[in-house]
Amino acid sequence: MAVKTLWQITHSCGHQAERDLSDRAADRRAGFAEWLAKQECTDCWRAAREGDEQDKAAWLEAKRAEEQAASEAWSEQYRMPPLEGRERAVAWGVRCRHQVLAAAYTALVLEGETSEAEWEEIEEAARTITRAGWWIDQRSSEPGDLTELLEAATGADRPTENPHF
């Protein structure tokens, strides 16, 4: 007599399903069927995951809004100019600029040997970069590289007096 291939599974959620276990070795079917019985059915598992994804998306949206508000308040406090670019890029650029400059301040001034006066010069150079994309591109840079990165920024990253230039 052959080991059965169709198994009636009663899942932990209470739903029942018939499962074809012919793709498993005969000596592993019973153990797998027992394991399946301890799991939720596919529909319940998906429904639970969709709820998790919605919760995660809501949490992420709230976290980004909180970061955005903090970054905008920081920008205002330290007289940072508005950034230029598409709406989404500007919002992201504001967050990136805040993170890059805060990390650089910590590394260079608080933990390093840069004086407050030297930092003010770095901060002034940072104010000249108004292209949101530049700040986004620097989001993963090393804090100690900020001075060199600011010097390497091109005219396209800085505003001009003539908007048609």
Short mmCIF file of N, CA and C in Angstrom, two decimals:
data_model
loop_
_atom_site.label_atom_id
_atom_site.label_comp_id
_atom_site.label_asym_id
_atom_site.label_seq_id
_atom_site.Cartn_x
_atom_site.Cartn_y
_atom_site.Cartn_z
N MET A 1 0.85 -1.18 0.00
CA MET A 1 0.00 0.00 0.00
C MET A 1 0.89 1.24 0.00
N ALA A 2 0.61 2.19 -0.86
CA ALA A 2 1.40 3.42 -1.01
C ALA A 2 1.03 4.43 0.07
N VAL A 3 2.01 5.24 0.44
CA VAL A 3 1.77 6.31 1.41
C VAL A 3 0.90 7.35 0.72
N LYS A 4 -0.13 7.80 1.43
CA LYS A 4 -1.07 8.74 0.81
C LYS A 4 -0.38 10.04 0.42
N THR A 5 -0.91 10.66 -0.62
CA THR A 5 -0.37 11.93 -1.10
C THR A 5 -1.30 13.09 -0.78
N LEU A 6 -2.59 12.86 -0.63
CA LEU A 6 -3.55 13.91 -0.29
C LEU A 6 -3.83 13.86 1.21
N TRP A 7 -3.62 14.96 1.88
CA TRP A 7 -3.78 15.05 3.32
C TRP A 7 -4.82 16.11 3.65
N GLN A 8 -5.71 15.81 4.59
CA GLN A 8 -6.68 16.78 5.08
C GLN A 8 -6.03 17.49 6.26
N ILE A 9 -5.80 18.78 6.13
CA ILE A 9 -5.10 19.56 7.16
C ILE A 9 -6.09 20.48 7.85
N THR A 10 -6.11 20.46 9.17
CA THR A 10 -6.87 21.43 9.95
C THR A 10 -5.86 22.39 10.53
N HIS A 11 -5.85 23.61 9.99
CA HIS A 11 -4.85 24.62 10.37
C HIS A 11 -5.15 25.19 11.75
N SER A 12 -4.18 25.88 12.33
CA SER A 12 -4.34 26.46 13.66
C SER A 12 -5.43 27.51 13.71
N CYS A 13 -5.77 28.09 12.58
CA CYS A 13 -6.83 29.11 12.52
C CYS A 13 -8.22 28.46 12.47
N GLY A 14 -8.24 27.13 12.31
CA GLY A 14 -9.51 26.41 12.27
C GLY A 14 -9.96 26.05 10.87
N HIS A 15 -9.37 26.64 9.86
CA HIS A 15 -9.74 26.33 8.48
C HIS A 15 -9.15 24.98 8.08
N GLN A 16 -9.87 24.31 7.19
CA GLN A 16 -9.40 23.02 6.69
C GLN A 16 -9.07 23.14 5.22
N ALA A 17 -8.09 22.35 4.81
CA ALA A 17 -7.69 22.34 3.40
C ALA A 17 -7.13 20.97 3.08
N GLU A 18 -7.35 20.57 1.85
CA GLU A 18 -6.74 19.33 1.39
C GLU A 18 -5.46 19.71 0.66
N ARG A 19 -4.36 19.10 1.05
CA ARG A 19 -3.07 19.43 0.46
C ARG A 19 -2.49 18.21 -0.24
N ASP A 20 -1.98 18.44 -1.41
CA ASP A 20 -1.30 17.39 -2.16
C ASP A 20 0.17 17.46 -1.78
N LEU A 21 0.65 16.41 -1.11
CA LEU A 21 2.03 16.38 -0.64
C LEU A 21 2.88 15.41 -1.46
N SER A 22 2.43 15.13 -2.68
CA SER A 22 3.16 14.18 -3.53
C SER A 22 4.54 14.69 -3.93
N ASP A 23 4.77 16.00 -3.80
CA ASP A 23 6.09 16.53 -4.16
C ASP A 23 7.12 16.30 -3.05
N ARG A 24 6.69 15.77 -1.93
CA ARG A 24 7.58 15.44 -0.81
C ARG A 24 7.87 13.94 -0.80
N ALA A 25 9.01 13.59 -0.25
CA ALA A 25 9.34 12.17 -0.11
C ALA A 25 8.30 11.52 0.80
N ALA A 26 7.97 10.28 0.54
CA ALA A 26 6.94 9.57 1.28
C ALA A 26 7.20 9.59 2.78
N ASP A 27 8.44 9.46 3.20
CA ASP A 27 8.75 9.41 4.62
C ASP A 27 8.73 10.79 5.29
N ARG A 28 8.50 11.86 4.53
CA ARG A 28 8.45 13.21 5.09
C ARG A 28 7.05 13.81 5.07
N ARG A 29 6.11 13.16 4.48
CA ARG A 29 4.76 13.72 4.33
C ARG A 29 4.04 13.88 5.66
N ALA A 30 4.09 12.89 6.50
CA ALA A 30 3.37 12.96 7.78
C ALA A 30 3.90 14.09 8.65
N GLY A 31 5.21 14.23 8.72
CA GLY A 31 5.81 15.29 9.52
C GLY A 31 5.46 16.67 8.98
N PHE A 32 5.46 16.80 7.64
CA PHE A 32 5.11 18.08 7.04
C PHE A 32 3.64 18.40 7.27
N ALA A 33 2.79 17.40 7.17
CA ALA A 33 1.35 17.61 7.42
C ALA A 33 1.13 18.05 8.86
N GLU A 34 1.87 17.47 9.78
CA GLU A 34 1.76 17.86 11.19
C GLU A 34 2.20 19.31 11.37
N TRP A 35 3.29 19.70 10.70
CA TRP A 35 3.78 21.07 10.78
C TRP A 35 2.75 22.04 10.19
N LEU A 36 2.17 21.67 9.03
CA LEU A 36 1.15 22.52 8.41
C LEU A 36 -0.02 22.76 9.35
N ALA A 37 -0.40 21.74 10.12
CA ALA A 37 -1.53 21.86 11.03
C ALA A 37 -1.26 22.90 12.12
N LYS A 38 -0.01 23.19 12.41
CA LYS A 38 0.35 24.17 13.43
C LYS A 38 0.40 25.59 12.87
N GLN A 39 0.24 25.72 11.54
CA GLN A 39 0.32 27.02 10.88
C GLN A 39 -1.09 27.50 10.50
N GLU A 40 -1.21 28.84 10.29
CA GLU A 40 -2.45 29.38 9.76
C GLU A 40 -2.58 28.98 8.30
N CYS A 41 -3.81 28.95 7.80
CA CYS A 41 -4.01 28.66 6.38
C CYS A 41 -3.45 29.82 5.56
N THR A 42 -3.28 29.61 4.29
CA THR A 42 -2.68 30.62 3.41
C THR A 42 -3.48 31.92 3.43
N ASP A 43 -4.82 31.83 3.38
CA ASP A 43 -5.64 33.05 3.37
C ASP A 43 -5.47 33.85 4.66
N CYS A 44 -5.49 33.16 5.80
CA CYS A 44 -5.33 33.87 7.08
C CYS A 44 -3.92 34.46 7.20
N TRP A 45 -2.92 33.72 6.73
CA TRP A 45 -1.55 34.21 6.78
C TRP A 45 -1.41 35.48 5.94
N ARG A 46 -1.99 35.46 4.73
CA ARG A 46 -1.93 36.65 3.86
C ARG A 46 -2.65 37.84 4.49
N ALA A 47 -3.82 37.58 5.06
CA ALA A 47 -4.61 38.66 5.68
C ALA A 47 -3.82 39.29 6.84
N ALA A 48 -3.15 38.46 7.62
CA ALA A 48 -2.37 38.97 8.74
C ALA A 48 -1.18 39.79 8.23
N ARG A 49 -0.57 39.33 7.16
CA ARG A 49 0.57 40.05 6.59
C ARG A 49 0.17 41.38 6.00
N GLU A 50 -0.97 41.42 5.33
CA GLU A 50 -1.44 42.68 4.75
C GLU A 50 -1.68 43.69 5.85
N GLY A 51 -2.22 43.24 6.98
CA GLY A 51 -2.42 44.13 8.11
C GLY A 51 -1.09 44.64 8.63
N ASP A 52 -0.09 43.75 8.69
CA ASP A 52 1.24 44.14 9.13
C ASP A 52 1.84 45.17 8.18
N GLU A 53 1.67 44.95 6.87
CA GLU A 53 2.21 45.87 5.88
C GLU A 53 1.56 47.25 6.01
N GLN A 54 0.24 47.26 6.26
CA GLN A 54 -0.46 48.54 6.42
C GLN A 54 0.03 49.24 7.68
N ASP A 55 0.21 48.47 8.78
CA ASP A 55 0.72 49.05 10.01
C ASP A 55 2.13 49.59 9.81
N LYS A 56 2.96 48.83 9.09
CA LYS A 56 4.33 49.24 8.83
C LYS A 56 4.35 50.51 7.98
N ALA A 57 3.48 50.57 6.98
CA ALA A 57 3.42 51.74 6.10
C ALA A 57 2.97 52.97 6.89
N ALA A 58 2.00 52.80 7.77
CA ALA A 58 1.52 53.92 8.58
C ALA A 58 2.62 54.39 9.54
N TRP A 59 3.33 53.45 10.13
CA TRP A 59 4.43 53.79 11.04
C TRP A 59 5.52 54.55 10.30
N LEU A 60 5.87 54.04 9.11
CA LEU A 60 6.92 54.67 8.31
C LEU A 60 6.52 56.09 7.90
N GLU A 61 5.26 56.26 7.52
CA GLU A 61 4.77 57.58 7.13
C GLU A 61 4.84 58.55 8.31
N ALA A 62 4.45 58.09 9.49
CA ALA A 62 4.51 58.94 10.68
C ALA A 62 5.95 59.27 11.04
N LYS A 63 6.84 58.30 10.92
CA LYS A 63 8.26 58.51 11.22
C LYS A 63 8.87 59.53 10.26
N ARG A 64 8.55 59.41 8.98
CA ARG A 64 9.07 60.36 8.00
C ARG A 64 8.54 61.76 8.24
N ALA A 65 7.27 61.86 8.61
CA ALA A 65 6.69 63.18 8.89
C ALA A 65 7.37 63.81 10.10
N GLU A 66 7.67 62.99 11.10
CA GLU A 66 8.37 63.47 12.29
C GLU A 66 9.79 63.94 11.94
N GLU A 67 10.50 63.14 11.13
CA GLU A 67 11.85 63.52 10.70
C GLU A 67 11.81 64.78 9.86
N GLN A 68 10.80 64.88 8.99
CA GLN A 68 10.68 66.06 8.13
C GLN A 68 10.47 67.31 8.96
N ALA A 69 9.59 67.24 9.95
CA ALA A 69 9.33 68.40 10.80
C ALA A 69 10.59 68.80 11.57
N ALA A 70 11.31 67.82 12.10
CA ALA A 70 12.54 68.12 12.83
C ALA A 70 13.59 68.74 11.90
N SER A 71 13.70 68.21 10.68
CA SER A 71 14.68 68.72 9.72
C SER A 71 14.34 70.14 9.29
N GLU A 72 13.06 70.42 9.08
CA GLU A 72 12.65 71.76 8.68
C GLU A 72 12.87 72.76 9.81
N ALA A 73 12.59 72.34 11.05
CA ALA A 73 12.83 73.22 12.20
C ALA A 73 14.33 73.49 12.34
N TRP A 74 15.14 72.46 12.14
CA TRP A 74 16.59 72.63 12.21
C TRP A 74 17.06 73.59 11.12
N SER A 75 16.54 73.42 9.89
CA SER A 75 16.92 74.29 8.77
C SER A 75 16.61 75.75 9.08
N GLU A 76 15.47 75.97 9.69
CA GLU A 76 15.07 77.34 10.03
C GLU A 76 15.97 77.89 11.14
N GLN A 77 16.22 77.07 12.15
CA GLN A 77 17.06 77.49 13.28
C GLN A 77 18.46 77.88 12.83
N TYR A 78 19.03 77.13 11.89
CA TYR A 78 20.39 77.38 11.45
C TYR A 78 20.45 78.16 10.13
N ARG A 79 19.34 78.79 9.77
CA ARG A 79 19.26 79.68 8.60
C ARG A 79 19.72 79.02 7.31
N MET A 80 19.31 77.79 7.11
CA MET A 80 19.65 77.08 5.88
C MET A 80 18.67 77.54 4.79
N PRO A 81 19.17 77.79 3.60
CA PRO A 81 18.29 78.26 2.52
C PRO A 81 17.38 77.12 2.03
N PRO A 82 16.27 77.49 1.41
CA PRO A 82 15.40 76.45 0.83
C PRO A 82 16.15 75.71 -0.28
N LEU A 83 15.81 74.46 -0.45
CA LEU A 83 16.44 73.66 -1.50
C LEU A 83 15.62 73.72 -2.77
N GLU A 84 16.29 73.44 -3.89
CA GLU A 84 15.65 73.47 -5.19
C GLU A 84 15.56 72.06 -5.74
N GLY A 85 14.48 71.81 -6.46
CA GLY A 85 14.27 70.49 -7.08
C GLY A 85 12.80 70.15 -7.07
N ARG A 86 12.51 68.92 -7.42
CA ARG A 86 11.13 68.46 -7.40
C ARG A 86 10.65 68.36 -5.96
N GLU A 87 9.35 68.41 -5.77
CA GLU A 87 8.78 68.46 -4.42
C GLU A 87 9.28 67.31 -3.52
N ARG A 88 9.23 66.10 -4.04
CA ARG A 88 9.68 64.94 -3.24
C ARG A 88 11.17 65.02 -2.97
N ALA A 89 11.93 65.46 -3.96
CA ALA A 89 13.38 65.56 -3.79
C ALA A 89 13.72 66.64 -2.75
N VAL A 90 12.99 67.73 -2.75
CA VAL A 90 13.26 68.80 -1.80
C VAL A 90 13.02 68.30 -0.37
N ALA A 91 11.91 67.62 -0.14
CA ALA A 91 11.62 67.10 1.20
C ALA A 91 12.71 66.12 1.64
N TRP A 92 13.09 65.22 0.76
CA TRP A 92 14.13 64.24 1.07
C TRP A 92 15.47 64.94 1.25
N GLY A 93 15.76 65.91 0.41
CA GLY A 93 17.01 66.66 0.51
C GLY A 93 17.15 67.40 1.83
N VAL A 94 16.05 67.96 2.31
CA VAL A 94 16.07 68.67 3.61
C VAL A 94 16.45 67.69 4.71
N ARG A 95 15.85 66.49 4.69
CA ARG A 95 16.19 65.47 5.70
C ARG A 95 17.66 65.05 5.57
N CYS A 96 18.10 64.83 4.33
CA CYS A 96 19.49 64.40 4.11
C CYS A 96 20.48 65.47 4.56
N ARG A 97 20.19 66.73 4.23
CA ARG A 97 21.10 67.83 4.63
C ARG A 97 21.22 67.87 6.15
N HIS A 98 20.08 67.76 6.82
CA HIS A 98 20.09 67.76 8.29
C HIS A 98 20.93 66.61 8.83
N GLN A 99 20.73 65.42 8.30
CA GLN A 99 21.46 64.24 8.77
C GLN A 99 22.96 64.35 8.47
N VAL A 100 23.30 64.79 7.27
CA VAL A 100 24.71 64.91 6.88
C VAL A 100 25.42 65.94 7.76
N LEU A 101 24.82 67.11 7.92
CA LEU A 101 25.46 68.16 8.71
C LEU A 101 25.51 67.82 10.19
N ALA A 102 24.47 67.20 10.71
CA ALA A 102 24.48 66.80 12.12
C ALA A 102 25.55 65.75 12.38
N ALA A 103 25.68 64.78 11.49
CA ALA A 103 26.71 63.74 11.64
C ALA A 103 28.10 64.36 11.52
N ALA A 104 28.27 65.30 10.59
CA ALA A 104 29.57 65.94 10.41
C ALA A 104 29.93 66.79 11.63
N TYR A 105 28.96 67.50 12.19
CA TYR A 105 29.22 68.32 13.38
C TYR A 105 29.69 67.43 14.53
N THR A 106 29.00 66.33 14.72
CA THR A 106 29.38 65.40 15.79
C THR A 106 30.78 64.87 15.58
N ALA A 107 31.07 64.42 14.35
CA ALA A 107 32.39 63.82 14.06
C ALA A 107 33.51 64.85 14.08
N LEU A 108 33.27 66.02 13.52
CA LEU A 108 34.34 67.00 13.37
C LEU A 108 34.53 67.89 14.60
N VAL A 109 33.43 68.34 15.19
CA VAL A 109 33.54 69.29 16.30
C VAL A 109 33.50 68.58 17.65
N LEU A 110 32.46 67.82 17.90
CA LEU A 110 32.30 67.19 19.21
C LEU A 110 33.33 66.09 19.47
N GLU A 111 33.60 65.28 18.45
CA GLU A 111 34.54 64.17 18.62
C GLU A 111 35.90 64.44 17.97
N GLY A 112 35.96 65.44 17.12
CA GLY A 112 37.20 65.73 16.40
C GLY A 112 37.90 66.97 16.92
N GLU A 113 38.69 67.55 16.06
CA GLU A 113 39.51 68.70 16.46
C GLU A 113 39.12 69.99 15.74
N THR A 114 37.97 70.00 15.09
CA THR A 114 37.51 71.20 14.38
C THR A 114 36.93 72.18 15.40
N SER A 115 37.35 73.44 15.31
CA SER A 115 36.83 74.46 16.23
C SER A 115 35.46 74.94 15.77
N GLU A 116 34.77 75.64 16.65
CA GLU A 116 33.46 76.20 16.30
C GLU A 116 33.60 77.20 15.16
N ALA A 117 34.67 77.97 15.17
CA ALA A 117 34.89 78.96 14.10
C ALA A 117 35.10 78.26 12.76
N GLU A 118 35.86 77.17 12.76
CA GLU A 118 36.06 76.41 11.53
C GLU A 118 34.74 75.77 11.07
N TRP A 119 33.95 75.32 12.04
CA TRP A 119 32.66 74.72 11.69
C TRP A 119 31.75 75.76 11.04
N GLU A 120 31.78 76.99 11.53
CA GLU A 120 30.95 78.03 10.95
C GLU A 120 31.30 78.25 9.48
N GLU A 121 32.57 78.15 9.12
CA GLU A 121 32.98 78.26 7.73
C GLU A 121 32.42 77.10 6.90
N ILE A 122 32.47 75.91 7.48
CA ILE A 122 31.91 74.72 6.80
C ILE A 122 30.41 74.91 6.61
N GLU A 123 29.75 75.40 7.66
CA GLU A 123 28.30 75.63 7.60
C GLU A 123 27.95 76.67 6.54
N GLU A 124 28.76 77.72 6.43
CA GLU A 124 28.53 78.74 5.40
C GLU A 124 28.67 78.13 4.00
N ALA A 125 29.67 77.29 3.82
CA ALA A 125 29.85 76.61 2.52
C ALA A 125 28.65 75.72 2.23
N ALA A 126 28.12 75.07 3.26
CA ALA A 126 26.95 74.19 3.08
C ALA A 126 25.71 74.99 2.67
N ARG A 127 25.62 76.21 3.15
CA ARG A 127 24.47 77.06 2.80
C ARG A 127 24.44 77.39 1.31
N THR A 128 25.59 77.32 0.66
CA THR A 128 25.63 77.66 -0.77
C THR A 128 25.12 76.53 -1.66
N ILE A 129 24.96 75.35 -1.11
CA ILE A 129 24.48 74.19 -1.88
C ILE A 129 22.97 74.11 -1.70
N THR A 130 22.24 74.44 -2.76
CA THR A 130 20.78 74.45 -2.66
C THR A 130 20.09 73.41 -3.54
N ARG A 131 20.86 72.62 -4.26
CA ARG A 131 20.24 71.57 -5.08
C ARG A 131 19.97 70.36 -4.19
N ALA A 132 18.70 70.02 -4.06
CA ALA A 132 18.29 68.91 -3.19
C ALA A 132 19.01 67.62 -3.57
N GLY A 133 19.18 67.38 -4.86
CA GLY A 133 19.82 66.16 -5.33
C GLY A 133 21.25 66.00 -4.81
N TRP A 134 21.95 67.12 -4.64
CA TRP A 134 23.32 67.04 -4.12
C TRP A 134 23.31 66.47 -2.71
N TRP A 135 22.41 66.96 -1.88
CA TRP A 135 22.33 66.47 -0.49
C TRP A 135 21.89 65.01 -0.45
N ILE A 136 20.99 64.65 -1.33
CA ILE A 136 20.55 63.25 -1.40
C ILE A 136 21.74 62.36 -1.78
N ASP A 137 22.52 62.81 -2.74
CA ASP A 137 23.69 62.03 -3.18
C ASP A 137 24.72 61.87 -2.07
N GLN A 138 24.77 62.78 -1.13
CA GLN A 138 25.79 62.74 -0.06
C GLN A 138 25.29 62.03 1.20
N ARG A 139 24.08 61.51 1.19
CA ARG A 139 23.48 60.95 2.40
C ARG A 139 24.27 59.80 3.02
N SER A 140 25.07 59.09 2.23
CA SER A 140 25.84 57.96 2.74
C SER A 140 27.32 58.29 2.88
N SER A 141 27.67 59.55 2.73
CA SER A 141 29.09 59.93 2.79
C SER A 141 29.60 59.88 4.23
N GLU A 142 30.90 59.80 4.35
CA GLU A 142 31.54 59.82 5.66
C GLU A 142 31.52 61.26 6.19
N PRO A 143 31.20 61.46 7.45
CA PRO A 143 31.15 62.82 8.00
C PRO A 143 32.44 63.61 7.82
N GLY A 144 33.57 62.94 7.92
CA GLY A 144 34.85 63.62 7.77
C GLY A 144 35.14 64.11 6.36
N ASP A 145 34.37 63.63 5.40
CA ASP A 145 34.58 64.02 4.00
C ASP A 145 33.80 65.28 3.60
N LEU A 146 33.00 65.82 4.51
CA LEU A 146 32.11 66.92 4.15
C LEU A 146 32.84 68.11 3.54
N THR A 147 33.94 68.54 4.13
CA THR A 147 34.66 69.70 3.62
C THR A 147 35.09 69.48 2.17
N GLU A 148 35.65 68.34 1.89
CA GLU A 148 36.09 68.02 0.53
C GLU A 148 34.90 67.94 -0.43
N LEU A 149 33.81 67.37 0.03
CA LEU A 149 32.61 67.27 -0.81
C LEU A 149 32.03 68.64 -1.13
N LEU A 150 32.02 69.52 -0.14
CA LEU A 150 31.52 70.88 -0.37
C LEU A 150 32.39 71.61 -1.39
N GLU A 151 33.72 71.41 -1.32
CA GLU A 151 34.62 72.04 -2.27
C GLU A 151 34.43 71.48 -3.68
N ALA A 152 34.05 70.22 -3.77
CA ALA A 152 33.88 69.56 -5.06
C ALA A 152 32.55 69.89 -5.73
N ALA A 153 31.62 70.47 -4.99
CA ALA A 153 30.31 70.81 -5.56
C ALA A 153 30.50 71.77 -6.73
N THR A 154 29.71 71.58 -7.75
CA THR A 154 29.83 72.41 -8.95
C THR A 154 28.86 73.58 -8.92
N GLY A 155 28.95 74.41 -9.93
CA GLY A 155 28.04 75.54 -10.05
C GLY A 155 26.58 75.11 -10.19
N ALA A 156 26.36 73.91 -10.72
CA ALA A 156 24.99 73.40 -10.86
C ALA A 156 24.34 73.12 -9.51
N ASP A 157 25.17 72.96 -8.47
CA ASP A 157 24.66 72.68 -7.13
C ASP A 157 24.39 73.95 -6.34
N ARG A 158 24.85 75.08 -6.88
CA ARG A 158 24.70 76.36 -6.19
C ARG A 158 23.77 77.26 -6.99
N PRO A 159 23.02 78.13 -6.33
CA PRO A 159 22.13 79.03 -7.07
C PRO A 159 22.92 80.12 -7.76
N THR A 160 22.32 80.68 -8.79
CA THR A 160 22.95 81.80 -9.48
C THR A 160 22.03 83.02 -9.36
N GLU A 161 22.60 84.18 -9.56
CA GLU A 161 21.81 85.40 -9.51
C GLU A 161 20.80 85.44 -10.66
N ASN A 162 21.22 84.96 -11.82
CA ASN A 162 20.37 84.98 -13.00
C ASN A 162 19.71 83.61 -13.14
N PRO A 163 18.40 83.52 -12.96
CA PRO A 163 17.74 82.22 -13.02
C PRO A 163 17.72 81.63 -14.43
N HIS A 164 18.05 82.45 -15.46
CA HIS A 164 18.06 81.97 -16.84
C HIS A 164 19.46 81.62 -17.32
N PHE A 165 20.42 81.64 -16.41
CA PHE A 165 21.82 81.38 -16.74
C PHE A 165 22.05 79.91 -16.96
#
